[in-house]
Short mmCIF file of C-alpha atoms and ligand atoms in Angstrom, two decimals:
data_model
loop_
_atom_site.label_atom_id
_atom_site.label_comp_id
_atom_site.label_asym_id
_atom_site.label_seq_id
_atom_site.Cartn_x
_atom_site.Cartn_y
_atom_site.Cartn_z
CA MET A 3 17.64 85.09 79.19
CA GLY A 4 18.29 82.92 76.11
CA ILE A 5 20.94 80.77 74.50
CA GLU A 6 22.83 82.29 71.56
CA ALA A 7 23.29 79.77 68.70
CA GLY A 8 26.86 78.55 68.24
CA VAL A 9 28.35 80.60 71.08
CA GLN A 10 30.98 78.84 73.27
CA LYS A 11 32.33 80.08 76.57
CA ALA A 12 35.16 78.74 78.70
CA SER A 13 37.30 80.02 81.53
CA ALA A 14 40.50 79.10 83.40
CA PRO A 15 42.14 80.27 86.64
CA ALA A 16 45.34 82.14 87.44
CA LYS A 17 47.94 80.22 89.44
CA CYS A 18 50.28 81.09 92.27
CA ILE A 19 53.40 79.11 93.25
CA LEU A 20 53.37 78.36 97.00
CA PHE A 21 56.66 76.46 97.11
CA GLY A 22 59.61 75.51 94.95
CA GLU A 23 60.02 78.07 92.14
CA HIS A 24 63.51 78.01 90.61
CA ALA A 25 64.37 74.76 92.44
CA VAL A 26 61.81 73.01 90.19
CA VAL A 27 64.08 73.82 87.23
CA TYR A 28 66.65 71.48 88.90
CA GLY A 29 64.11 68.70 89.58
CA GLU A 30 62.91 69.64 93.09
CA PRO A 31 59.14 69.62 93.75
CA ALA A 32 57.08 72.79 93.28
CA VAL A 33 53.53 73.43 94.45
CA ALA A 34 51.07 75.76 92.71
CA VAL A 35 47.45 76.56 93.52
CA ALA A 36 44.60 77.74 91.29
CA LEU A 37 43.38 81.22 92.26
CA GLU A 38 39.89 82.75 92.11
CA GLN A 39 41.00 85.23 89.43
CA ARG A 40 40.04 83.86 85.99
CA LEU A 41 40.34 84.50 82.28
CA GLN A 42 37.20 84.01 80.14
CA VAL A 43 36.95 83.39 76.40
CA GLN A 44 33.82 83.61 74.31
CA LEU A 45 33.61 82.29 70.75
CA THR A 46 30.91 83.69 68.47
CA PRO A 47 30.33 82.53 64.85
CA SER A 48 31.74 85.12 62.47
CA LYS A 49 32.84 85.70 58.85
CA SER A 50 36.54 85.27 59.70
CA TRP A 51 38.76 84.31 62.65
CA SER A 52 39.52 87.26 64.91
CA VAL A 53 40.70 88.03 68.47
CA GLY A 54 39.38 91.15 70.17
CA GLY A 55 38.38 92.57 66.76
CA SER A 56 41.80 91.99 65.08
CA GLN A 57 42.54 89.24 62.59
CA LEU A 58 43.89 86.00 64.19
CA GLN A 59 47.66 85.88 63.44
CA SER A 60 50.28 83.42 64.62
CA GLU A 61 52.77 86.22 65.45
CA ARG A 62 50.28 88.00 67.70
CA HIS A 63 48.30 85.03 69.03
CA PRO A 64 50.71 82.06 69.01
CA HIS A 65 48.89 80.09 71.76
CA ILE A 66 45.52 80.37 70.03
CA VAL A 67 46.84 79.46 66.58
CA ALA A 68 48.69 76.40 67.98
CA LEU A 69 45.51 75.18 69.73
CA LYS A 70 43.34 75.85 66.67
CA ASP A 71 45.72 73.78 64.48
CA ALA A 72 45.69 70.95 67.04
CA LEU A 73 41.96 70.82 67.81
CA LEU A 74 39.96 72.21 64.88
CA ASP A 75 39.65 71.11 61.26
CA ASP A 76 38.27 72.94 58.20
CA SER A 77 34.69 71.84 58.96
CA ILE A 78 34.60 74.30 61.89
CA PRO A 79 33.26 77.71 60.81
CA PRO A 80 35.29 80.83 61.71
CA MET A 81 34.80 82.39 65.11
CA SER A 82 35.37 85.75 66.69
CA ILE A 83 37.22 85.31 70.01
CA HIS A 84 36.56 87.71 72.85
CA ILE A 85 38.86 87.55 75.91
CA THR A 86 38.16 89.10 79.32
CA SER A 87 40.45 88.60 82.29
CA ASP A 88 41.06 89.66 85.84
CA ILE A 89 44.59 88.17 85.80
CA PRO A 90 47.38 90.76 85.49
CA ARG A 91 49.70 89.95 82.57
CA ALA A 92 53.42 89.20 82.92
CA SER A 93 53.27 89.15 86.73
CA GLY A 94 53.96 85.47 87.47
CA LEU A 95 50.28 84.55 87.85
CA GLY A 96 50.04 82.46 84.68
CA SER A 97 47.86 84.64 82.46
CA SER A 98 49.12 83.06 79.21
CA ALA A 99 48.62 79.53 80.62
CA ALA A 100 45.05 80.48 81.59
CA LEU A 101 44.51 81.70 78.02
CA SER A 102 45.77 78.39 76.62
CA ALA A 103 43.70 76.33 79.07
CA ALA A 104 40.48 78.29 78.44
CA VAL A 105 40.88 78.39 74.63
CA GLY A 106 41.68 74.64 74.62
CA HIS A 107 38.43 73.92 76.47
CA ALA A 108 36.40 76.21 74.22
CA PHE A 109 37.86 74.67 71.03
CA ALA A 110 37.37 71.10 72.32
CA THR A 111 33.69 71.86 73.01
CA LEU A 112 33.30 73.55 69.63
CA ALA A 113 34.74 70.51 67.83
CA GLU A 114 32.64 68.19 70.03
CA HIS A 115 35.73 66.33 71.27
CA LYS A 116 33.49 65.00 74.05
CA ASN A 117 35.91 62.48 75.50
CA ILE A 118 39.03 64.61 75.48
CA SER A 119 40.73 64.33 78.89
CA ASN A 120 42.19 67.07 81.06
CA GLU A 121 45.54 65.37 80.55
CA ALA A 122 45.23 65.79 76.75
CA LEU A 123 44.04 69.40 77.07
CA SER A 124 46.79 70.34 79.51
CA THR A 125 49.36 68.68 77.19
CA LEU A 126 48.11 70.82 74.28
CA ALA A 127 48.12 73.96 76.44
CA HIS A 128 51.68 73.15 77.58
CA GLN A 129 52.88 72.57 74.01
CA ALA A 130 51.26 75.87 72.92
CA GLU A 131 52.99 77.65 75.82
CA ALA A 132 56.36 76.04 75.02
CA GLN A 133 56.04 76.90 71.33
CA ALA A 134 55.18 80.52 72.17
CA GLN A 135 58.19 80.72 74.57
CA GLY A 136 60.73 79.46 72.05
CA GLY A 137 60.72 75.79 73.05
CA LEU A 138 60.88 75.51 76.84
CA ALA A 139 58.18 75.93 79.48
CA SER A 140 57.55 73.94 82.61
CA PRO A 141 54.04 72.42 82.76
CA LEU A 142 53.34 73.92 86.20
CA ASP A 143 51.22 76.87 84.96
CA THR A 144 49.23 74.98 82.33
CA SER A 145 48.61 71.92 84.56
CA THR A 146 47.44 74.09 87.47
CA SER A 147 45.19 76.19 85.25
CA THR A 148 43.73 73.07 83.62
CA GLU A 149 43.36 70.87 86.71
CA GLY A 150 42.61 73.54 89.32
CA GLY A 151 43.08 72.83 93.05
CA VAL A 152 46.68 72.22 94.15
CA VAL A 153 49.23 70.82 91.68
CA VAL A 154 52.65 69.38 92.54
CA LEU A 155 55.37 69.01 89.94
CA SER A 156 58.53 66.96 90.45
CA ASP A 157 61.11 65.01 88.48
CA LYS A 158 59.95 61.83 90.26
CA LYS A 159 56.68 60.31 91.44
CA GLU A 160 56.15 61.72 94.93
CA THR A 161 54.50 59.53 97.56
CA PHE A 162 52.80 62.31 99.53
CA CYS A 163 50.26 63.30 96.86
CA ALA A 164 48.18 61.70 94.09
CA TRP A 165 50.09 61.14 90.84
CA LEU A 166 48.13 62.31 87.78
CA TYR A 167 50.39 61.80 84.75
CA THR A 168 53.89 62.00 83.30
CA ARG A 169 54.50 64.98 81.04
CA ARG A 170 57.21 64.90 78.37
CA LEU A 171 58.42 67.77 76.23
CA ALA A 172 60.93 67.58 73.40
CA VAL A 173 63.51 70.36 73.88
CA PRO A 174 66.64 71.23 71.86
CA THR A 175 68.83 69.31 74.34
CA GLY A 176 66.66 66.16 74.30
CA GLU A 177 63.55 65.49 76.35
CA ARG A 178 62.33 66.93 79.65
CA VAL A 179 60.13 64.76 81.87
CA TRP A 180 57.92 65.90 84.73
CA GLU A 181 55.61 63.98 87.06
CA VAL A 182 52.38 65.89 87.69
CA HIS A 183 50.41 65.29 90.90
CA SER A 184 47.41 66.78 92.67
CA LEU A 185 46.89 67.33 96.38
CA GLU A 186 43.54 67.18 98.17
CA LEU A 187 43.09 69.95 100.72
CA LYS A 188 41.40 69.75 104.11
CA ARG A 189 38.77 72.44 104.79
CA ASN A 190 40.38 75.85 105.05
CA ASP A 191 37.47 78.27 105.38
CA ASP A 192 39.36 80.96 107.29
CA ILE A 193 42.55 80.89 105.20
CA TYR A 194 43.27 83.34 102.38
CA LEU A 195 46.05 84.20 99.97
CA VAL A 196 46.75 87.88 99.37
CA LEU A 197 48.76 88.53 96.22
CA GLY A 198 50.69 91.79 96.04
CA ASN A 199 51.81 92.98 92.62
CA THR A 200 54.94 95.20 92.52
CA GLY A 201 54.05 96.34 88.99
CA VAL A 202 57.68 95.63 88.01
CA HIS A 203 58.10 93.24 85.07
CA ALA A 204 61.07 90.88 85.20
CA PRO A 205 61.19 88.22 82.46
CA THR A 206 61.18 84.64 83.79
CA SER A 207 63.99 83.67 81.38
CA ALA A 208 66.36 86.34 82.83
CA GLN A 209 65.61 85.24 86.40
CA VAL A 210 66.20 81.57 85.52
CA ALA A 211 69.49 82.56 83.82
CA LEU A 212 70.53 84.46 86.97
CA VAL A 213 70.23 81.31 89.08
CA ALA A 214 71.97 79.22 86.40
CA SER A 215 75.00 81.55 86.35
CA ALA A 216 75.15 81.65 90.18
CA LEU A 217 75.31 77.83 90.15
CA GLU A 218 77.91 77.80 87.40
CA GLU A 219 80.09 80.15 89.41
CA SER A 220 79.62 78.26 92.68
CA PRO A 221 78.42 74.68 92.03
CA GLU A 222 78.20 74.02 95.81
CA ARG A 223 75.17 76.37 95.84
CA ILE A 224 73.13 73.42 94.55
CA GLN A 225 72.72 72.77 98.32
CA GLU A 226 70.50 75.89 98.44
CA ILE A 227 68.34 74.43 95.65
CA LYS A 228 68.09 71.13 97.53
CA ALA A 229 67.16 73.06 100.71
CA ILE A 230 64.23 74.63 98.81
CA GLY A 231 63.16 71.10 97.81
CA THR A 232 63.23 70.02 101.48
CA ILE A 233 61.07 73.03 102.42
CA SER A 234 58.61 72.29 99.58
CA ARG A 235 58.14 68.77 100.92
CA ARG A 236 57.68 70.09 104.46
CA GLY A 237 55.17 72.69 103.22
CA LEU A 238 53.27 70.03 101.32
CA ASP A 239 53.09 67.82 104.37
CA ALA A 240 51.69 70.76 106.37
CA LEU A 241 49.14 71.54 103.61
CA GLN A 242 48.01 67.93 103.65
CA ARG A 243 47.54 68.02 107.43
CA GLY A 244 45.71 71.36 107.20
CA ASP A 245 48.34 72.91 109.52
CA TYR A 246 48.38 76.41 108.05
CA THR A 247 50.71 77.80 110.74
CA ALA A 248 53.34 75.33 109.52
CA VAL A 249 52.48 76.09 105.86
CA GLY A 250 53.16 79.78 106.58
CA HIS A 251 56.48 79.03 108.29
CA ALA A 252 57.60 76.96 105.31
CA MET A 253 56.61 79.78 102.90
CA SER A 254 58.67 82.34 104.84
CA GLU A 255 61.64 79.94 105.01
CA ASN A 256 61.30 79.35 101.26
CA HIS A 257 61.47 83.11 100.73
CA VAL A 258 64.70 83.48 102.71
CA LEU A 259 66.34 80.90 100.43
CA LEU A 260 64.99 82.63 97.29
CA ARG A 261 66.27 85.98 98.53
CA ASN A 262 69.71 84.47 99.20
CA LEU A 263 69.68 83.02 95.67
CA GLY A 264 69.34 86.61 94.41
CA VAL A 265 65.88 86.47 92.83
CA SER A 266 64.04 88.93 95.11
CA SER A 267 63.98 92.72 94.58
CA PRO A 268 63.69 95.83 96.78
CA GLU A 269 60.04 96.27 95.69
CA LEU A 270 59.19 92.67 96.62
CA GLU A 271 61.00 93.02 99.96
CA ASP A 272 58.96 96.15 100.79
CA LEU A 273 55.64 94.39 100.16
CA ILE A 274 56.76 91.25 102.02
CA LYS A 275 57.85 93.28 105.06
CA ALA A 276 54.50 95.12 105.09
CA ALA A 277 52.50 91.87 104.97
CA LEU A 278 54.47 89.93 107.61
CA PRO A 279 52.84 91.25 110.84
CA THR A 280 49.33 90.08 109.82
CA SER A 281 50.33 86.90 107.98
CA LEU A 282 51.15 83.25 108.70
CA GLY A 283 53.85 83.35 106.03
CA VAL A 284 54.99 85.49 103.10
CA LYS A 285 57.18 84.95 100.04
CA LEU A 286 57.78 86.07 96.48
CA THR A 287 55.87 83.91 93.99
CA GLY A 288 57.04 82.92 90.50
CA ALA A 289 60.30 84.01 88.96
CA GLY A 290 60.84 87.09 91.19
CA GLY A 291 62.87 90.18 90.38
CA GLY A 292 59.48 91.93 90.31
CA GLY A 293 56.02 90.48 89.70
CA CYS A 294 54.10 89.30 92.75
CA MET A 295 54.50 88.25 96.37
CA VAL A 296 52.00 86.07 98.22
CA ALA A 297 50.90 86.17 101.87
CA LEU A 298 49.03 83.36 103.65
CA THR A 299 46.71 85.00 106.15
CA ARG A 300 43.60 84.76 108.31
CA ARG A 301 43.27 88.57 108.15
CA PRO A 302 43.03 89.26 104.39
CA LYS A 303 41.65 92.80 104.70
CA GLU A 304 44.43 93.98 107.02
CA THR A 305 47.13 92.20 105.01
CA ALA A 306 45.86 93.68 101.73
CA GLU A 307 45.70 97.16 103.25
CA ALA A 308 49.28 96.90 104.52
CA ILE A 309 50.52 95.77 101.08
CA GLU A 310 48.62 98.58 99.33
CA LEU A 311 50.10 101.14 101.74
CA ALA A 312 53.56 99.85 100.78
CA GLY A 313 52.74 100.47 97.10
CA GLY A 314 51.44 97.10 95.89
CA ARG A 315 48.24 96.25 94.03
CA THR A 316 46.42 93.39 95.74
CA PHE A 317 44.11 90.45 94.96
CA VAL A 318 42.57 88.16 97.54
CA SER A 319 41.86 84.50 96.84
CA ARG A 320 41.11 81.29 98.66
CA ILE A 321 43.45 78.35 98.08
CA GLY A 322 42.65 75.85 95.33
CA ASN A 323 39.87 76.88 92.95
CA ALA A 324 38.17 75.25 89.96
CA GLY A 325 40.30 74.46 86.91
CA ALA A 326 39.53 75.22 83.26
CA ARG A 327 35.92 74.56 82.30
CA THR A 328 33.28 75.23 79.71
CA ASP A 329 30.92 77.86 81.06
CA ASP A 330 27.19 78.42 80.56
CA VAL A 331 26.25 80.26 77.41
CA ASN A 332 23.02 81.67 78.84
CA ILE A 333 23.08 85.38 78.10
O1 PMV B 26 56.97 83.64 87.14
P1 PMV B 26 56.43 82.37 86.59
O2 PMV B 26 55.03 82.10 86.97
O3 PMV B 26 56.69 82.25 85.11
O4 PMV B 26 57.20 81.17 87.29
C1 PMV B 26 58.48 80.80 86.98
C2 PMV B 26 58.86 79.62 87.81
C3 PMV B 26 60.31 79.23 87.66
O5 PMV B 26 60.52 78.14 88.55
C4 PMV B 26 61.23 80.36 88.05
C5 PMV B 26 60.65 78.81 86.23
C6 PMV B 26 60.03 77.49 85.77
O6 PMV B 26 60.09 77.22 84.54
O7 PMV B 26 59.53 76.70 86.58
#
């Protein structure tokens, strides 16, 4: 085993939303956890900048180019970037945020920005994500992938978890402001998340637009959004107490409200129904319409088997894993 000169490695986790998707767009709290599934990047000195053997281009690699412009100057020699990942793409598990978080860490190490904070790195990752998505992205994915553990986002400082920082983003209509918090977990050795992927891709922007037009048509439905916020707070309280039976109940209640909002799908409902008998709670996770569902369970093998039998692809993870980090370069 040796150390290859000039090689940098970094990795970052996938995320899964436990509570509050869609309602977070209207200022209610949302809770996301870092999963065991990770994306790794390796930088190796090279004659020119490349990603997976192709030339680095802003149209194809907008996140990487934005981070390179922000963190590296001309004194840094070109690198070949190699990405490996066990996070499915476009499934609501934050694969592009993990890419931004891991590349940010690798570039910061390369440029010897020794004192750069997680807050600064997650801000850069968020800006790269927003730029790549045409201006708007919530910081939930990038903050969770950068910080790891359990991250809570809200439009105000919440008293039930530790406040980390305020995140601002300039958007065409002005400025969006989010308060980012982290939550310490009690020991949860026998608790697992099983993610079930429908394999159906539904763009987040279309799902968000669906909720927006439902609210435009019937403004009183904002009560359903507020009800999701109430459940998020209840779920967070249960997480804090380590009461996973109550966490599961809150997840299932959250799902009923999401389904009523119109953001579930027949494929998601099939996987959710299959997982219910062996789970503490089950819901869709992320924007819905396809993508993934998540089950909280003490019987991960049985839950995963039931989801697979119903046609889903599964991943098992514990709750709250390490955030983005520079990894060993021993090879
Ligand atoms: O599917 P994802 O991971 O992109 O999550 C979307 C979460 C929403 O609340 C629906 C949108 C948002 O910007 O928070």
